Structures are given as C-alpha cells and as structure tokens.
PDB file of C-alpha atoms in Angstrom:
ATOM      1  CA  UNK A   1       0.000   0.000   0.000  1.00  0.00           C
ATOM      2  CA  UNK A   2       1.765   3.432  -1.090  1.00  0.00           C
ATOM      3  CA  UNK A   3       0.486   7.014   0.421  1.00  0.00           C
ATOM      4  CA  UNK A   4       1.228  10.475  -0.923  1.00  0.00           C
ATOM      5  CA  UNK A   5       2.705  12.130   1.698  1.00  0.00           C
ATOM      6  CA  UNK A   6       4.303  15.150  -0.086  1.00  0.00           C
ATOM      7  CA  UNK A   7       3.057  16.910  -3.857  1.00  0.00           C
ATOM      8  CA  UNK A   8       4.780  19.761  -5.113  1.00  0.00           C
ATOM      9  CA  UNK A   9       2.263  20.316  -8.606  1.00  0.00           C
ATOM     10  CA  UNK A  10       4.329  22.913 -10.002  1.00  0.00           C
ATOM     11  CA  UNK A  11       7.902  21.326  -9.579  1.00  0.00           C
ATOM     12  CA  UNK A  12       6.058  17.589 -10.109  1.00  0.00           C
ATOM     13  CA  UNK A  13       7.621  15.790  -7.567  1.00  0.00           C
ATOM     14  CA  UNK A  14       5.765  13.741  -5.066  1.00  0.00           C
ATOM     15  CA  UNK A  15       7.377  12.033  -1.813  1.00  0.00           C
ATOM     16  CA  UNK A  16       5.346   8.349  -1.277  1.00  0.00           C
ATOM     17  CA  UNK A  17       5.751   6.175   1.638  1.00  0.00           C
ATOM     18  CA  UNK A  18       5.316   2.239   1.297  1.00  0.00           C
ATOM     19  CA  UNK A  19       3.325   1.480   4.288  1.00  0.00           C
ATOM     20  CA  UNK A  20       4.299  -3.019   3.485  1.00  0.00           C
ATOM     21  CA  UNK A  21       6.874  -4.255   2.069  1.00  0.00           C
ATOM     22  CA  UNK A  22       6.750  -5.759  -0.879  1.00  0.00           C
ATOM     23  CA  UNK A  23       9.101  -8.267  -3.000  1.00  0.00           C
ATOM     24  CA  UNK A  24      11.557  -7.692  -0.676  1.00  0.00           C
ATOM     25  CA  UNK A  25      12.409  -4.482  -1.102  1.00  0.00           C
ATOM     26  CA  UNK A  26      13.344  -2.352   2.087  1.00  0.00           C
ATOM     27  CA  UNK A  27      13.366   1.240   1.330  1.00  0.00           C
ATOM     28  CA  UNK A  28       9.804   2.480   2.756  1.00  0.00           C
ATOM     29  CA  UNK A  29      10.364   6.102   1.480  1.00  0.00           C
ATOM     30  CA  UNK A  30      10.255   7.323  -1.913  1.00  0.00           C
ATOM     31  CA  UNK A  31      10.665  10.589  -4.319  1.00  0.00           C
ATOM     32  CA  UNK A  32       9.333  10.365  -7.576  1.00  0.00           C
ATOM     33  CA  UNK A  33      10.302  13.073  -9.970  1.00  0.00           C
ATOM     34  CA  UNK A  34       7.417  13.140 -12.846  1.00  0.00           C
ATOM     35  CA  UNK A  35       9.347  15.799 -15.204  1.00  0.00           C
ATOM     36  CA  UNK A  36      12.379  14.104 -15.213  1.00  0.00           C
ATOM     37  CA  UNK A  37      11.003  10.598 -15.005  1.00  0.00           C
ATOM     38  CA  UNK A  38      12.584   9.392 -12.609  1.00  0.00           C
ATOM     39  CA  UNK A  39      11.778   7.227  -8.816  1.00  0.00           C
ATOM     40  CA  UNK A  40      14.086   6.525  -5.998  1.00  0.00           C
ATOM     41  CA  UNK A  41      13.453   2.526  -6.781  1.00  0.00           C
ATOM     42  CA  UNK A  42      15.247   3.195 -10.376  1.00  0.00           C
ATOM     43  CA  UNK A  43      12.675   1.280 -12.262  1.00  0.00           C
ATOM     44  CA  UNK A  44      11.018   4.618 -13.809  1.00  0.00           C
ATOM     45  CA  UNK A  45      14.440   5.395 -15.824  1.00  0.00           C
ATOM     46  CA  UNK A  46      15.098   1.835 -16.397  1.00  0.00           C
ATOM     47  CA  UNK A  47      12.168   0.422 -17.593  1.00  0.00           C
ATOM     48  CA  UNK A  48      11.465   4.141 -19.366  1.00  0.00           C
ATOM     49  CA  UNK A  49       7.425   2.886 -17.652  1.00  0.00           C
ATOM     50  CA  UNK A  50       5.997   4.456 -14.768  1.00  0.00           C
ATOM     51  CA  UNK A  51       6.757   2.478 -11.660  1.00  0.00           C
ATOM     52  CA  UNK A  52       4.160   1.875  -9.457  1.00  0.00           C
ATOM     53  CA  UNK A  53       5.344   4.790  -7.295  1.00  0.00           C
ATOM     54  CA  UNK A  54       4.985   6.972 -10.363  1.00  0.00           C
ATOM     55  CA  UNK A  55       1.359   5.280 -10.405  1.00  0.00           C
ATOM     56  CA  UNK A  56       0.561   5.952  -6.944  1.00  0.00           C
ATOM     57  CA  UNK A  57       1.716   9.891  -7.720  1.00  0.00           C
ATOM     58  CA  UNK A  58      -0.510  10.150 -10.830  1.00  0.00           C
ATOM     59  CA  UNK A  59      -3.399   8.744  -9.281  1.00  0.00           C
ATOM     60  CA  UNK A  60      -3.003  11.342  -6.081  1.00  0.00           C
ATOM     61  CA  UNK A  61      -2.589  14.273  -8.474  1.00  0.00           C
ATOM     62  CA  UNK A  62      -4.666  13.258 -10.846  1.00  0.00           C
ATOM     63  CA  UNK A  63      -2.136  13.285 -14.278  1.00  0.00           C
ATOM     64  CA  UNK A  64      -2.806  11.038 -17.369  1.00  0.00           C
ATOM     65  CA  UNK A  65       0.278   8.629 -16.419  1.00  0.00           C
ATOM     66  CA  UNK A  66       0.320   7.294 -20.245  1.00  0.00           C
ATOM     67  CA  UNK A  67       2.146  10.760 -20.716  1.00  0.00           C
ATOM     68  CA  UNK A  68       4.974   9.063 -18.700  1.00  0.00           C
ATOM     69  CA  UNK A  69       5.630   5.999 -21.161  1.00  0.00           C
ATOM     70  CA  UNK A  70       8.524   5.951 -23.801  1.00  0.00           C
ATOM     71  CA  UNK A  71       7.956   5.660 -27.527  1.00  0.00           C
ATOM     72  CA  UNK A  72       9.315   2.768 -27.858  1.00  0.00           C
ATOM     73  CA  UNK A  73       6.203   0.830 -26.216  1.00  0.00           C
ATOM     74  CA  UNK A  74       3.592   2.453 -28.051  1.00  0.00           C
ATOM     75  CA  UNK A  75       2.380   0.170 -31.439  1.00  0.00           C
ATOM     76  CA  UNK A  76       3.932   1.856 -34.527  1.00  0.00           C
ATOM     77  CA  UNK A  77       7.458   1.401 -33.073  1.00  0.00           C
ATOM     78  CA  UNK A  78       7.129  -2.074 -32.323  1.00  0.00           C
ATOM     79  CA  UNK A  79       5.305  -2.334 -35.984  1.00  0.00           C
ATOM     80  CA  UNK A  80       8.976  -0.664 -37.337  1.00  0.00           C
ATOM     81  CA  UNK A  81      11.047  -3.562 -36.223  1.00  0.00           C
ATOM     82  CA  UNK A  82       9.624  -5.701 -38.434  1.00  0.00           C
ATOM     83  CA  UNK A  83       9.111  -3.062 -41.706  1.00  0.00           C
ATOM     84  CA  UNK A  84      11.999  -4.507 -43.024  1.00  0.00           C
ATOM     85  CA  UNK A  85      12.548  -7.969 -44.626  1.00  0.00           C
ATOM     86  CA  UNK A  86      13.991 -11.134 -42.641  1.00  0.00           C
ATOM     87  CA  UNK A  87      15.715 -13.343 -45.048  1.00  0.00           C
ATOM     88  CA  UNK A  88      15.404 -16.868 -44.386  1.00  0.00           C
ATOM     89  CA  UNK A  89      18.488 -18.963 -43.129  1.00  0.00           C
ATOM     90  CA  UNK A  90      19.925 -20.660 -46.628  1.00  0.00           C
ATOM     91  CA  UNK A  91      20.356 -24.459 -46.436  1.00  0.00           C
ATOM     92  CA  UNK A  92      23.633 -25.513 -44.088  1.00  0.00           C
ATOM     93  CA  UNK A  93      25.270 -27.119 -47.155  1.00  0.00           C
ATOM     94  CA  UNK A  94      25.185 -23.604 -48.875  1.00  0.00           C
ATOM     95  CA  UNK A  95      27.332 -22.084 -45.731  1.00  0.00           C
ATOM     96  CA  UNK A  96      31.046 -20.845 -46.530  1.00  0.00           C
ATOM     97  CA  UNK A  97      33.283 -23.155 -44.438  1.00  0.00           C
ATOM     98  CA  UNK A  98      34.463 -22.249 -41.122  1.00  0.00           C
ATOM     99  CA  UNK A  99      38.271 -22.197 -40.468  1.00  0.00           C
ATOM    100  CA  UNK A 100      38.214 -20.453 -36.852  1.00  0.00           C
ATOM    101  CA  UNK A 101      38.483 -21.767 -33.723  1.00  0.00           C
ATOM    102  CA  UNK A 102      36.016 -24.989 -32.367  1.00  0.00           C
ATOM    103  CA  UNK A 103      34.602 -25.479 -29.467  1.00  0.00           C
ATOM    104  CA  UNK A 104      34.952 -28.241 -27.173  1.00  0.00           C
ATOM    105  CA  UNK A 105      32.430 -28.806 -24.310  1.00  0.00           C
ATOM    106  CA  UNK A 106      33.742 -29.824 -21.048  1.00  0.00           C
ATOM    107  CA  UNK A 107      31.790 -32.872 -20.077  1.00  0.00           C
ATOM    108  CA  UNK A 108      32.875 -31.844 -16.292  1.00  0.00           C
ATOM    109  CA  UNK A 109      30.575 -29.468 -16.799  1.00  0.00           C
ATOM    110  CA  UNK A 110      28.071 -31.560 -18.061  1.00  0.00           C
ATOM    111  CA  UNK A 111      24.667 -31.732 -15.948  1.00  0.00           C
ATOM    112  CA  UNK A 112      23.306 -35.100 -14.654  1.00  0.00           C
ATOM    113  CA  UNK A 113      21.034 -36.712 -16.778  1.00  0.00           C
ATOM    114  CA  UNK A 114      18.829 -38.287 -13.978  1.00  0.00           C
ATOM    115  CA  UNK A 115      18.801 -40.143 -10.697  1.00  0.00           C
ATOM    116  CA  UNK A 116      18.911 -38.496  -7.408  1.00  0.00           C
ATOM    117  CA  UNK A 117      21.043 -34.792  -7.225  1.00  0.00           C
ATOM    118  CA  UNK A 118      24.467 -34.416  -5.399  1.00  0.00           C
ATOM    119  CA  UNK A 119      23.740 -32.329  -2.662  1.00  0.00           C
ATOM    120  CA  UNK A 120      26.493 -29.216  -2.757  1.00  0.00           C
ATOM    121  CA  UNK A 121      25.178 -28.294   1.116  1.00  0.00           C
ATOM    122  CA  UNK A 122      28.414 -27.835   2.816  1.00  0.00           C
ATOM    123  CA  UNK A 123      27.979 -29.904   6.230  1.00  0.00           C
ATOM    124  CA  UNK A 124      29.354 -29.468   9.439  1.00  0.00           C
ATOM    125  CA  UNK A 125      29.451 -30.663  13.134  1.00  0.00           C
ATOM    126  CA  UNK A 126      25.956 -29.768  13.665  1.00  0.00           C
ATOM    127  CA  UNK A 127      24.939 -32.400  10.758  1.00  0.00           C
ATOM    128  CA  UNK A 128      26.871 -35.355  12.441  1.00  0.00           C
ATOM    129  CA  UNK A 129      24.227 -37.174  13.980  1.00  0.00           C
ATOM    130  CA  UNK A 130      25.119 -40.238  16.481  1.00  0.00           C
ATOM    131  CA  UNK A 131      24.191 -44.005  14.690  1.00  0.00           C
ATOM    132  CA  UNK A 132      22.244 -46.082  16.391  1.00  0.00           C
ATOM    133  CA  UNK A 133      22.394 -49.769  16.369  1.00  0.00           C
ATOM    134  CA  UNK A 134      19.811 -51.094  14.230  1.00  0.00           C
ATOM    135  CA  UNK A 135      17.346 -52.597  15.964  1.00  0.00           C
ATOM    136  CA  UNK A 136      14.580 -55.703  15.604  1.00  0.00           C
ATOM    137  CA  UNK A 137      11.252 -54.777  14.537  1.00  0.00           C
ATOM    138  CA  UNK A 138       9.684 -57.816  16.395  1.00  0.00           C
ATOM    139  CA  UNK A 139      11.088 -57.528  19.568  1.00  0.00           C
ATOM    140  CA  UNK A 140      12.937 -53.986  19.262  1.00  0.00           C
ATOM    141  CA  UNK A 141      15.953 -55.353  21.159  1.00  0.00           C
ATOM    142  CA  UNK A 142      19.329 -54.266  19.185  1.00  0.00           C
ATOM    143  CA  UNK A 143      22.336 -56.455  17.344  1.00  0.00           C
ATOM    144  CA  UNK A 144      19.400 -58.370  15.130  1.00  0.00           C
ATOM    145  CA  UNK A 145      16.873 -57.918  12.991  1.00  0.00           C
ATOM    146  CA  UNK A 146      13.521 -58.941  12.173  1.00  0.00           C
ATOM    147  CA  UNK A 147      15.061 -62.348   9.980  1.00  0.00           C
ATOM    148  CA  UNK A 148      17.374 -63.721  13.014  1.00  0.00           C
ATOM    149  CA  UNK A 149      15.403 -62.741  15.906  1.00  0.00           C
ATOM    150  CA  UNK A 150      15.130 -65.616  18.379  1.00  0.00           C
ATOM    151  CA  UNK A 151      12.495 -64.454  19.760  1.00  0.00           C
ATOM    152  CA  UNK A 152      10.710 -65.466  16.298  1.00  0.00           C
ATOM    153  CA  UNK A 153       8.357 -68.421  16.206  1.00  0.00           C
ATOM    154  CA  UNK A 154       9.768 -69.902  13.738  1.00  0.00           C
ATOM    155  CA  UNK A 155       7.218 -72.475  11.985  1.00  0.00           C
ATOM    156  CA  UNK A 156       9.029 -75.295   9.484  1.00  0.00           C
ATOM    157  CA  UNK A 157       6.366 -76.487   7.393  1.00  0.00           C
TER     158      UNK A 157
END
C-alpha cells in the first residue's frame, strides 16, 4: 500500500511512503520526480514505464500517467522492427566453411542426466548425527533384525 505524503504540482515531484513491504524491497520512502522521469526505486528510468510509485503519484494528483511511457512501447514502433525484410536462413550445405576456432564442451561441466542430485550443502558438526544400532522390529531389542530374531516363532512347514 503506497500514500502520498508530499506533492509539489508545479515542480512535479511527489514524496510516497510504502506502508508493506513488498518483493523484498526495504526502502519504505520514496521521491518520484514526474518531469524528469525518474523514482528513488530506479525502475522509472530503467524500464522508461511508470513504476508503481509513479502510479501511486498520478493517481493522487490526478495526471494522465500514459504521458509518462517511452515511444518505444507504443504500437507503430514495435510495428517498425519488423518493416523490413527477414531473409530466411539458406540451407547448411550452402554455408562458406568455417576455419576459426572450435569449441569443445567440457563434459565436467556436463549436468546429470537423472537419478537423485548431489547435494552441494556444505555440512558441518551440527549435521553429524550419532548411529544407532539397528534394531529388531519384532522384539525392538538391538544387534538383530527382524530375519534372526530368536524371539521369532519360527514355523518349518
């Protein structure tokens, strides 16, 4: 939740405080400058988008905030990338040969194909936990197991 708690119309710059965090971020204070298009989070002169701070400060003052997007999103740019012609990718056979260097994979590198993952947790003496003797599950008494236990009733047909 964001809250206006400075606007300065004429000089368009609003102070906005986060009242929750959100996505981790821990700044609760922020300036947003709408004439220079800029926000204390840097995504406004990044993104060249109104952040949501820059949202939050058009909504308070009441300012068309599709003023505040770049050219470059609106539909006849993206419609100019492809004005011009992609030709298509010519048969491999019809490639000039290569004479630079090759590649070589490293197959250390290589990820497992499948099966359980190698665990890269680096362990310590907290981890070392003290082994039991294994014990029966008839009688629950230790050095045996279920198979040799003589307490078994052991019935030869």
């Amino acid at each position: 939740m964001l809250r206006v708690t400075h606007c300065d119309r004429r000089a368009s710059v609003f102070s906005l405080e986060e009242t929750e965090t959100v996505d981790g971020w821990s700044q609760t204070s922020y300036r947003v400058r709408m004439t220079e298009h800029t926000c204390d989070c840097g995504l406004f002169q990044s993104l060249h988008y109104p952040c949501r701070h820059a949202l939050a400060a058009c909504a308070a003052a009441n300012i068309e905030w599709g003023y505040f997007v770049d050219p470059m999103y609106t539909m006849t740019s993206v419609f100019k990338v492809y004005e011009r012609k992609f030709s298509p990718i010519p048969d491999e056979k019809m490639w000039h040969p290569w004479y630079g260097a090759r590649l070589k994979p490293n197959s250390a590198m290589r990820k497992k194909a499948s099966g359980r993952s190698v665990s890269t947790r680096i362990r310590n003496e907290m981890d070392a936990i003290e082994r039991a003797e294994k014990r029966c599950g008839l009688c629950r008494r230790e050095g045996h197991t279920r198979r040799r236990c003589p307490n078994a009733s052991h019935s030869d047909p």
